[in-house]
CSV table of C-alpha atoms and ligand atoms in Angstrom, one decimal:
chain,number,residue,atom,x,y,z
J,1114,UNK,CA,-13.3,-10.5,15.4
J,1115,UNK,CA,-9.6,-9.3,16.6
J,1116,UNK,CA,-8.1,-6.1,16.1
J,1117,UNK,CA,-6.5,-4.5,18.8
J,1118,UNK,CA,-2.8,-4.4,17.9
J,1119,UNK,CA,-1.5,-6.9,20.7
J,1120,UNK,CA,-4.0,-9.6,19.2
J,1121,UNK,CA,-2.9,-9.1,16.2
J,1122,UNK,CA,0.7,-9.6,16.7
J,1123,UNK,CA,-0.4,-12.9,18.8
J,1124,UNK,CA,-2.5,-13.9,15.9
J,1125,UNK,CA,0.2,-13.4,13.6
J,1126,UNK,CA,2.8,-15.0,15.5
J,1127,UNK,CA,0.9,-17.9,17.1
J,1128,UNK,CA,-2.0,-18.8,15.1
J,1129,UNK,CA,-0.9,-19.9,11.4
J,1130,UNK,CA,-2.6,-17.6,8.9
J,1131,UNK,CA,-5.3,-20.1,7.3
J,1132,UNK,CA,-6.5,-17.8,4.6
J,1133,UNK,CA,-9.2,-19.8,2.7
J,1134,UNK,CA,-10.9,-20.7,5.6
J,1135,UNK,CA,-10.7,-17.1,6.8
J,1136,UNK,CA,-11.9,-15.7,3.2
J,1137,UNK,CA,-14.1,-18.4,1.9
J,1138,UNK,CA,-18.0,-17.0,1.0
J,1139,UNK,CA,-16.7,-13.3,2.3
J,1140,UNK,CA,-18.0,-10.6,0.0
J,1141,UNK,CA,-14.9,-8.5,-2.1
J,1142,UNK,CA,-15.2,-5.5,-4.3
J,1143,UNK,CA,-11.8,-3.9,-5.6
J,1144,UNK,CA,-11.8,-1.3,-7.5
J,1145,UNK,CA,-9.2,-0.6,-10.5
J,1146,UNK,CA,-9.3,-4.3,-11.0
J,1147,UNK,CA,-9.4,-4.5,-14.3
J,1148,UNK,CA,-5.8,-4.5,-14.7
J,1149,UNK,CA,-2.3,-4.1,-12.3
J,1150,UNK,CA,-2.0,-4.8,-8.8
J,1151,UNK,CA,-6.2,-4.7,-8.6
J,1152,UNK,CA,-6.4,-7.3,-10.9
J,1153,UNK,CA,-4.1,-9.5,-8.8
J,1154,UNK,CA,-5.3,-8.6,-5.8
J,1155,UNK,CA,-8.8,-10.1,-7.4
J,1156,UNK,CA,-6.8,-13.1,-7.6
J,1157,UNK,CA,-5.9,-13.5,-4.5
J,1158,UNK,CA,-8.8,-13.2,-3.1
J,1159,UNK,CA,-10.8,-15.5,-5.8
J,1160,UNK,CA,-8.3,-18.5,-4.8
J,1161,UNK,CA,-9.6,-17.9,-1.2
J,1162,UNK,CA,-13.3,-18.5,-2.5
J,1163,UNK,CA,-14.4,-15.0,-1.9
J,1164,UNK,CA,-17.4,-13.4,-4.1
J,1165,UNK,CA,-15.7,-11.1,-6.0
J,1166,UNK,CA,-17.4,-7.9,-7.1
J,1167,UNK,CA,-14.7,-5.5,-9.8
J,1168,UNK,CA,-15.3,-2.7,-10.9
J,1169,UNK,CA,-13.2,-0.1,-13.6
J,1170,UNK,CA,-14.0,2.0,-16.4
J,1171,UNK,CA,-13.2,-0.3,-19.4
J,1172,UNK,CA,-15.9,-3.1,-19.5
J,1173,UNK,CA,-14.1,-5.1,-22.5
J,1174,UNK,CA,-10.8,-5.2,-19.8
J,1175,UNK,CA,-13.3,-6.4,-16.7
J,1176,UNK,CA,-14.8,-9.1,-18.5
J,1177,UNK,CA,-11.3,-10.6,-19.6
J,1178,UNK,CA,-10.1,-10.4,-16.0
J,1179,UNK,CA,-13.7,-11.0,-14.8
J,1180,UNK,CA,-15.6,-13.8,-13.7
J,1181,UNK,CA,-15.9,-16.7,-16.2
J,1182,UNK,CA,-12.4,-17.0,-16.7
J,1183,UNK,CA,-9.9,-16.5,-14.4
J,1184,UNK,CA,-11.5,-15.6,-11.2
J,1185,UNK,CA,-14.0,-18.6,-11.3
J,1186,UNK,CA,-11.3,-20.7,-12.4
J,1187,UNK,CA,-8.8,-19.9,-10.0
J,1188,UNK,CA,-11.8,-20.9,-7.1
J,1189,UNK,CA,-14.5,-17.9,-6.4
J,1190,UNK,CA,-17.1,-18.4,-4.6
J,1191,UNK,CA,-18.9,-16.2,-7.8
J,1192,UNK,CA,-17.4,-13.1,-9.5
J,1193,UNK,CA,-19.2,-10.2,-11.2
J,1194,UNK,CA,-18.1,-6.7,-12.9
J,1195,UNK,CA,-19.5,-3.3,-12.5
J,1196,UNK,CA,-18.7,-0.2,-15.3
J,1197,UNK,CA,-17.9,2.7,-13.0
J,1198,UNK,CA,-16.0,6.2,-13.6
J,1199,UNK,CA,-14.2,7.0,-10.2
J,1200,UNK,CA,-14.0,10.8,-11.6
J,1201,UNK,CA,-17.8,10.5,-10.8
J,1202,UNK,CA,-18.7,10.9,-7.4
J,1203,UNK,CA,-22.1,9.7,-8.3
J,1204,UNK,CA,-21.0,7.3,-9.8
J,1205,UNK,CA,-18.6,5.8,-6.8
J,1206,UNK,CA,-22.1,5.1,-4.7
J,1207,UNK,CA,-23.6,3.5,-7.6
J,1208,UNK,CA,-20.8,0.9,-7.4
J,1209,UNK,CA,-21.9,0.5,-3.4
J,1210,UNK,CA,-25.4,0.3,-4.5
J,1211,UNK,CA,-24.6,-3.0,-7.0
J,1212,UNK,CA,-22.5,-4.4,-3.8
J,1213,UNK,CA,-25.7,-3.9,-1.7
J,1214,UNK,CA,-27.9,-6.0,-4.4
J,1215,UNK,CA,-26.0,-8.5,-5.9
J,1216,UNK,CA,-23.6,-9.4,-3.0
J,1217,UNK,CA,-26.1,-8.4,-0.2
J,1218,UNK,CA,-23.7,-6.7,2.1
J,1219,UNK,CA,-19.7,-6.5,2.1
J,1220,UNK,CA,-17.2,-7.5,3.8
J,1221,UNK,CA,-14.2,-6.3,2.0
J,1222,UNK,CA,-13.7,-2.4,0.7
J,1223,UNK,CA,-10.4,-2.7,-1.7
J,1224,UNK,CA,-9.5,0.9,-2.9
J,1225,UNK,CA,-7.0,0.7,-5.3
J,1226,UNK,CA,-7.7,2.4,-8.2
J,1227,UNK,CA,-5.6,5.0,-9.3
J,1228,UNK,CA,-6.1,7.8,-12.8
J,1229,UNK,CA,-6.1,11.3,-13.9
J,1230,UNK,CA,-3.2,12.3,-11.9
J,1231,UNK,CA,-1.7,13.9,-15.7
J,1232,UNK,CA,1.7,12.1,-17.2
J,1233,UNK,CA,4.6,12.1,-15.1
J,1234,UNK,CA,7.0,15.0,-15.3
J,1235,UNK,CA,7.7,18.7,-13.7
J,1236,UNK,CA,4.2,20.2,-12.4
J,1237,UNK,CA,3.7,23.1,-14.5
J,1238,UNK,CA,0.6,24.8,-12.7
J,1239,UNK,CA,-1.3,22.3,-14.4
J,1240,UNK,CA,-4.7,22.9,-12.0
J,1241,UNK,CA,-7.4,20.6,-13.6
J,1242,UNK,CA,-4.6,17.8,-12.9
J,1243,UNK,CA,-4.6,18.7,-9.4
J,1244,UNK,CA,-8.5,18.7,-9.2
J,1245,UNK,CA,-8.9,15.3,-11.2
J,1246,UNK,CA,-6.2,13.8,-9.3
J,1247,UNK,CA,-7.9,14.5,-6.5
J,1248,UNK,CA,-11.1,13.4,-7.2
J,1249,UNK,CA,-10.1,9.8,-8.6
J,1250,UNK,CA,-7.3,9.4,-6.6
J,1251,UNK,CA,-9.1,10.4,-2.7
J,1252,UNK,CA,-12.2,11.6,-2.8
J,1253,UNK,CA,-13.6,8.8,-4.6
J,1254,UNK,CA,-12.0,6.5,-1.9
J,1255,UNK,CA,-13.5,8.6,0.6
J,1256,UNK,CA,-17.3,8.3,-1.3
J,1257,UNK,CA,-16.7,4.5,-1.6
J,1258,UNK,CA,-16.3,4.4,2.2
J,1259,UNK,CA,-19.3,6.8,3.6
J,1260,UNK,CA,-21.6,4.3,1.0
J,1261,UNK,CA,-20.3,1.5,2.3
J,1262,UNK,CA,-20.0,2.2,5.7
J,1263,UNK,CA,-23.2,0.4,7.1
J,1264,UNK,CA,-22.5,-2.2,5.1
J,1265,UNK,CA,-19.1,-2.5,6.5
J,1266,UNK,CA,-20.2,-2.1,10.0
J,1267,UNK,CA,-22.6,-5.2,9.5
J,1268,UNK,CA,-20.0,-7.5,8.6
J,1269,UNK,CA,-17.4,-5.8,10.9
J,1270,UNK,CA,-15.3,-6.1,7.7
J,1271,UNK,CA,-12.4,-4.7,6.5
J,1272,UNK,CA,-10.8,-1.7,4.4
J,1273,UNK,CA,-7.8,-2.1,2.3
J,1274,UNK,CA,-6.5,1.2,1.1
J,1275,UNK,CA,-3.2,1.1,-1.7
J,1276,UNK,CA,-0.9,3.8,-0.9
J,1277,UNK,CA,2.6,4.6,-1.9
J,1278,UNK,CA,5.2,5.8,-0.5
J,1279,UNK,CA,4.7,8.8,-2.6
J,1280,UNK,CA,1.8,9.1,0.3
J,1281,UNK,CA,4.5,9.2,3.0
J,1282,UNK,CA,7.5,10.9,1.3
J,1283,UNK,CA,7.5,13.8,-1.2
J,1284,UNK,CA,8.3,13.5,-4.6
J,1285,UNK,CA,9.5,15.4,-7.7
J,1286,UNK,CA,7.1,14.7,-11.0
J,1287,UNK,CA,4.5,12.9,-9.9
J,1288,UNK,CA,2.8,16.5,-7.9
J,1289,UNK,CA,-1.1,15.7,-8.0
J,1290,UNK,CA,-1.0,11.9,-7.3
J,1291,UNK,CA,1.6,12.3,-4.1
J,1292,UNK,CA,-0.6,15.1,-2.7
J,1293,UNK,CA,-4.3,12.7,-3.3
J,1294,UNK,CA,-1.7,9.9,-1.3
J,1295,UNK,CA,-0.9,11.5,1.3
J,1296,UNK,CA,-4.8,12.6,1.9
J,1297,UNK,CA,-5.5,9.4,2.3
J,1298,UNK,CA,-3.1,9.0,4.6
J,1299,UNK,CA,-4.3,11.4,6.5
J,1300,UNK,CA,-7.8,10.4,6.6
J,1301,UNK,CA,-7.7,6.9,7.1
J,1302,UNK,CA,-5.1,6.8,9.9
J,1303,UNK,CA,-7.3,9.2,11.6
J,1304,UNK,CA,-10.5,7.4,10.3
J,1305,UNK,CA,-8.7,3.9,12.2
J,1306,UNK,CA,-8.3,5.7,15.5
J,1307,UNK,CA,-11.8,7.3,15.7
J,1308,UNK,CA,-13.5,3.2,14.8
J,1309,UNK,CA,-11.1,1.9,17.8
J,1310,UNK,CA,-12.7,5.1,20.0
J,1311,UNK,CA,-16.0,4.5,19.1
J,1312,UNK,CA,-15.8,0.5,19.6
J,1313,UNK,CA,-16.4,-0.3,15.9
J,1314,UNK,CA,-15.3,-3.5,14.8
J,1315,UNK,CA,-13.5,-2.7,11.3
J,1316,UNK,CA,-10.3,-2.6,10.2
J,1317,UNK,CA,-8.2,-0.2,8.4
J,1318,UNK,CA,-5.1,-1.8,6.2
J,1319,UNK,CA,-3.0,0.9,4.6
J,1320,UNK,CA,-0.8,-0.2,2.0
J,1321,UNK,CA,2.0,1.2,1.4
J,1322,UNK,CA,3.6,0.4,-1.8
J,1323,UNK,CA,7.5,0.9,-3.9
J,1324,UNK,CA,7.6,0.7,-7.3
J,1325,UNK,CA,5.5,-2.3,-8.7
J,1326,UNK,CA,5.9,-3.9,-11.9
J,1327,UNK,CA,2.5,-3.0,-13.7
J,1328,UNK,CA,2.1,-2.6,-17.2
J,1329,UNK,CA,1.4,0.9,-16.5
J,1330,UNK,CA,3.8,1.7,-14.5
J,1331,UNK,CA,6.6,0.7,-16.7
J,1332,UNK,CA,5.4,2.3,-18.8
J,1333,UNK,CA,5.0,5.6,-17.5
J,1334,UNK,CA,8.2,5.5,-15.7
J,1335,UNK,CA,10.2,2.6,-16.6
J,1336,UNK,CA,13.2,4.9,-18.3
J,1337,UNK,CA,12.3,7.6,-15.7
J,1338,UNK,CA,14.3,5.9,-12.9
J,1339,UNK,CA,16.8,3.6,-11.9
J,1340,UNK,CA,14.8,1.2,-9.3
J,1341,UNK,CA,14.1,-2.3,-9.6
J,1342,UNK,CA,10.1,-2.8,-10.0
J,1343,UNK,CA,8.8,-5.8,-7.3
J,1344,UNK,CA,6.4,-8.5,-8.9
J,1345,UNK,CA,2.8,-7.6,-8.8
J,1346,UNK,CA,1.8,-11.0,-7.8
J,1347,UNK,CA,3.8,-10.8,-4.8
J,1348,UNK,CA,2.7,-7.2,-3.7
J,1349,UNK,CA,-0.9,-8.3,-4.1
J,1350,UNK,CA,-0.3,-11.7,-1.4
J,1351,UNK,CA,1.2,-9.3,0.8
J,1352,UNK,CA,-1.5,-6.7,0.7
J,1353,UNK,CA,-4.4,-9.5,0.9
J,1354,UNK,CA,-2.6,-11.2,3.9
J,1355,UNK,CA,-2.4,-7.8,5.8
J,1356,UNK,CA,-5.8,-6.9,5.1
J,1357,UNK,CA,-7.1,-10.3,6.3
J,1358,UNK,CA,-4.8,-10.5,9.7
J,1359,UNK,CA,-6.3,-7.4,10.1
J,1360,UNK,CA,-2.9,-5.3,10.6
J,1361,UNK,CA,-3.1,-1.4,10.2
J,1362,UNK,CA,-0.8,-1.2,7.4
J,1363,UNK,CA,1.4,-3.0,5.3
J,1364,UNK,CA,5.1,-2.0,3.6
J,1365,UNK,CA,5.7,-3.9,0.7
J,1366,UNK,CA,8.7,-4.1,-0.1
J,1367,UNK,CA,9.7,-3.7,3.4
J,1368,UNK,CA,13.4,-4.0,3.6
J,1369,UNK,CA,13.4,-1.4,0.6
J,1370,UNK,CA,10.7,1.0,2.1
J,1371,UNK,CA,11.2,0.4,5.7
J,1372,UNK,CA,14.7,2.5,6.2
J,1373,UNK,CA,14.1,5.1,4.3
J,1374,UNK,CA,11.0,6.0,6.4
J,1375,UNK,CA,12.9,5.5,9.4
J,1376,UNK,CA,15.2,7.9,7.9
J,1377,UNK,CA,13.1,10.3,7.0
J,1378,UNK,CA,12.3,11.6,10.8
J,1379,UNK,CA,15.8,11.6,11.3
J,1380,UNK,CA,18.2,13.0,8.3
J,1381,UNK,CA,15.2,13.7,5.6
J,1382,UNK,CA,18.1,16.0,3.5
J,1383,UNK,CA,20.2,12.9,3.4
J,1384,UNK,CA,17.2,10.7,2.5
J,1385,UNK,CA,16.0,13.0,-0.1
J,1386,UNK,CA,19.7,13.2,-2.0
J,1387,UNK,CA,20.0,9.4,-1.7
J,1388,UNK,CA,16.6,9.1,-3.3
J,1389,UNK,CA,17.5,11.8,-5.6
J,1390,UNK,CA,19.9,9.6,-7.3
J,1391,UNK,CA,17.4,7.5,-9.0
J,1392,UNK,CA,16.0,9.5,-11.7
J,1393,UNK,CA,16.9,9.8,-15.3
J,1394,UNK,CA,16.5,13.7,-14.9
J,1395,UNK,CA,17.3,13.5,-19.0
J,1396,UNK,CA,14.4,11.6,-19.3
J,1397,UNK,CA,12.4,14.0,-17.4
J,1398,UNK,CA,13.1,17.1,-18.1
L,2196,NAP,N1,2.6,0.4,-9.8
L,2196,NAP,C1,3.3,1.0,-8.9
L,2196,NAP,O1,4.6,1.2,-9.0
L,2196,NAP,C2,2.7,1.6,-7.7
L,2196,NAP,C3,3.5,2.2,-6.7
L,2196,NAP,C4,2.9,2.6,-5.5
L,2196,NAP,C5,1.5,2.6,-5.4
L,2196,NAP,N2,0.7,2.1,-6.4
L,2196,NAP,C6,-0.7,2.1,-6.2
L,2196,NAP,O2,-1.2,0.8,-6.5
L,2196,NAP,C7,-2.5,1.0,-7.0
L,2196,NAP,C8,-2.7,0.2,-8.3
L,2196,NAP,O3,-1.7,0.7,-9.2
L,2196,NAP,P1,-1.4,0.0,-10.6
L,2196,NAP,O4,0.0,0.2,-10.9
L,2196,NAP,O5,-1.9,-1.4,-10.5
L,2196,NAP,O6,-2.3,0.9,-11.6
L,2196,NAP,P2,-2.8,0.5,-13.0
L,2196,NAP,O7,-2.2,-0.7,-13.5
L,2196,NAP,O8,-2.7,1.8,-13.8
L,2196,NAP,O9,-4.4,0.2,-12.8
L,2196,NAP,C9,-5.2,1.3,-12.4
L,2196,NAP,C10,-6.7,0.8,-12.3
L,2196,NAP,O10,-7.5,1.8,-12.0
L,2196,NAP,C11,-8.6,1.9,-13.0
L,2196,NAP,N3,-8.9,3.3,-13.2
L,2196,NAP,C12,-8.2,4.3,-13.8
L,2196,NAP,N4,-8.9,5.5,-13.8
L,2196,NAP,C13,-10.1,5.2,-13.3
L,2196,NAP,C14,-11.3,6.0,-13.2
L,2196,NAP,N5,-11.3,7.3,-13.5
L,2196,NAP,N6,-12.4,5.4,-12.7
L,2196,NAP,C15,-12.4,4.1,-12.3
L,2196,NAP,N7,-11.3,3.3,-12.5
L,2196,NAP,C16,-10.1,3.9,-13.0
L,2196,NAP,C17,-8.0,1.3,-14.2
L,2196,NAP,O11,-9.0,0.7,-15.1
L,2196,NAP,P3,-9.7,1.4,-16.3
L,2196,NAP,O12,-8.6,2.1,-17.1
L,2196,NAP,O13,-10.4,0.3,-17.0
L,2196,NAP,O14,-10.7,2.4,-15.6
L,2196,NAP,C18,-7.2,0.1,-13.6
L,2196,NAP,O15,-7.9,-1.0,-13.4
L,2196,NAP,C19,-2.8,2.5,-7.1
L,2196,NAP,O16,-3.5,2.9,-6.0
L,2196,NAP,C20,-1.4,3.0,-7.1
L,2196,NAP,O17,-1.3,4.4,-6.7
L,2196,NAP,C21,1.3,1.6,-7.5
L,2197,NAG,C1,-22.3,10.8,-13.1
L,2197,NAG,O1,-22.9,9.6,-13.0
L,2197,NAG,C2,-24.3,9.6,-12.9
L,2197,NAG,C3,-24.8,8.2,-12.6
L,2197,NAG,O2,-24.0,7.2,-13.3
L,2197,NAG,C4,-24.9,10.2,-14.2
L,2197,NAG,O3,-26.3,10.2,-14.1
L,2197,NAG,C5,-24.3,11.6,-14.4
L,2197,NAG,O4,-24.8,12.1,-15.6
L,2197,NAG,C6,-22.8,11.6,-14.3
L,2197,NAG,N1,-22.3,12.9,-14.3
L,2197,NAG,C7,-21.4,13.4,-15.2
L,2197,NAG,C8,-21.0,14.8,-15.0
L,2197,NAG,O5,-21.0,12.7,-16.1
């Protein structure tokens, strides 16, 4: 198992990336998979041969995604569904608890979900959107992890966590979900460093994402602002390939995110106004 950062870079660079052979028989659960960028990260990872384990609230929308169908078609090793509410804390370790019995252990934690963050739009004091948001949107992630962490530490496996750029940069009318993002920034870059101190073996990917062409997220925002959405198929290779290499995060897409995170450090007015530009505010407001 690698994961100091100059291995990485070495593995990246000199070793070609042999994903199947890498992911084949490894245990996955993602959560939020029954749709979006979960649902094609699932994919990714079921043409590797993994055993898949999803979970989401809706069971009718798990079972179409689910197992049977396209997972098992597209090459898992097996593929099953849990029924989970993330606004549950409860809940969140049950969902460990099925990992620990039907999948006997894990090697992958994918925390992608995302919900009750309120519709998009000026914050209006709106408090029990700030408390749901946070509760789905970090300290559900942050559940998932402490009941899985043994698990985790067994395999010396891997957590992938979906950001956004919303989790590096504020933004206007999206209030509750930004400030859950950036939690999680905070806690699992700081959760990465203290693994690497204490000389445990598991990784850390933090994804962090642009605007994504999910069904929901066109729909929420589509006539909102003027950006180009990126193919979900696409963002989920990228986030699967990160996780697996080991990396600490991925940008994705990275010629669009990249300079305006550069840029924030150094002129974050100008990067702001530029930004600024891409809402409809007559949509908005
Ligand atoms: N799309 C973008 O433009 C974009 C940009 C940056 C970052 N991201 C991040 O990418 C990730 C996926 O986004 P997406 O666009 O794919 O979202 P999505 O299509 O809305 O999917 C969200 C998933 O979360 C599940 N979910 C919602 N509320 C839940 C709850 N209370 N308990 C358990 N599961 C719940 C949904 O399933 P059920 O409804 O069945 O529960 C669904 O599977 C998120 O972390 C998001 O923040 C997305
Ligand atoms: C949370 O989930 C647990 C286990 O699924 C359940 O027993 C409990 O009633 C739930 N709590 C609420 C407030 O819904």
């Amino acid at each position: 198992i690698v994961d100091t950062p100059a291995q990485c870079c070495f593995r990246s660079v000199f070793e070609p990336f042999k994903p199947p052979e890498m992911v084949r028989g490894k245990r996955v659960l993602v959560t939020g998979s029954s749709t979006g960028i979960g649902e094609q990260i699932a994919y990714e990872f079921a043409r590797m041969g993994a055993h898949l384990l999803l979970t989401a609230r809706r069971e009718k929308q798990l079972k179409e995604v689910r197992p049977q169908k396209k997972c098992l078609e597209l090459g898992a090793s097996s593929a099953r569904h849990v029924v989970s509410d993330m606004n549950n804390l409860t809940s969140a370790q049950n969902v460990i608890e099925e990992a620990r019995n039907k999948l006997g252990g894990l090697d992958y934690l994918v925390l992608n979900h995302v919900g009750g963050s309120g519709r998009f739009g000026p914050f209006q004091g709106d408090m029990a959107a700030v408390t749901s948001s946070m509760t789905v949107n970090f300290l559900s992630y942050v559940q998932l992890t402490v009941s899985a962490m043994t698990m985790l530490q067994e395999s010396q496996g891997s957590i992938i966590v979906i950001s956004s750029l919303s989790g590096r940069i504020g933004a206007p009318f999206t209030l509750s979900y930004n400030a859950a993002k950036f939690a999680l920034e905070g806690f699992y870059s700081s959760l990465r460093r203290e693994l690497r101190l204490r000389e445990i073996s598991l990784s850390v990917t933090v994804a962090v994402l642009g605007y994504i062409d999910t069904d929901n997220a066109l729909k929420s925002v589509g006539d909102k602002i003027t950006m180009q959405a990126n193919p979900k198929e696409e963002c989920a290779r990228e986030v699967v390939r990160a996780g697996v290499l080991r990396h600490r995060e991925v940008i994705y897409p990275y010629w669009g995110l990249k300079p305006l995170l550069l840029l924030k450090e150094w002129m974050p007015g100008l990067m702001e106004r530029l930004l600024d530009k891409f809402f409809v505010l007559e949509n908005i407001l």
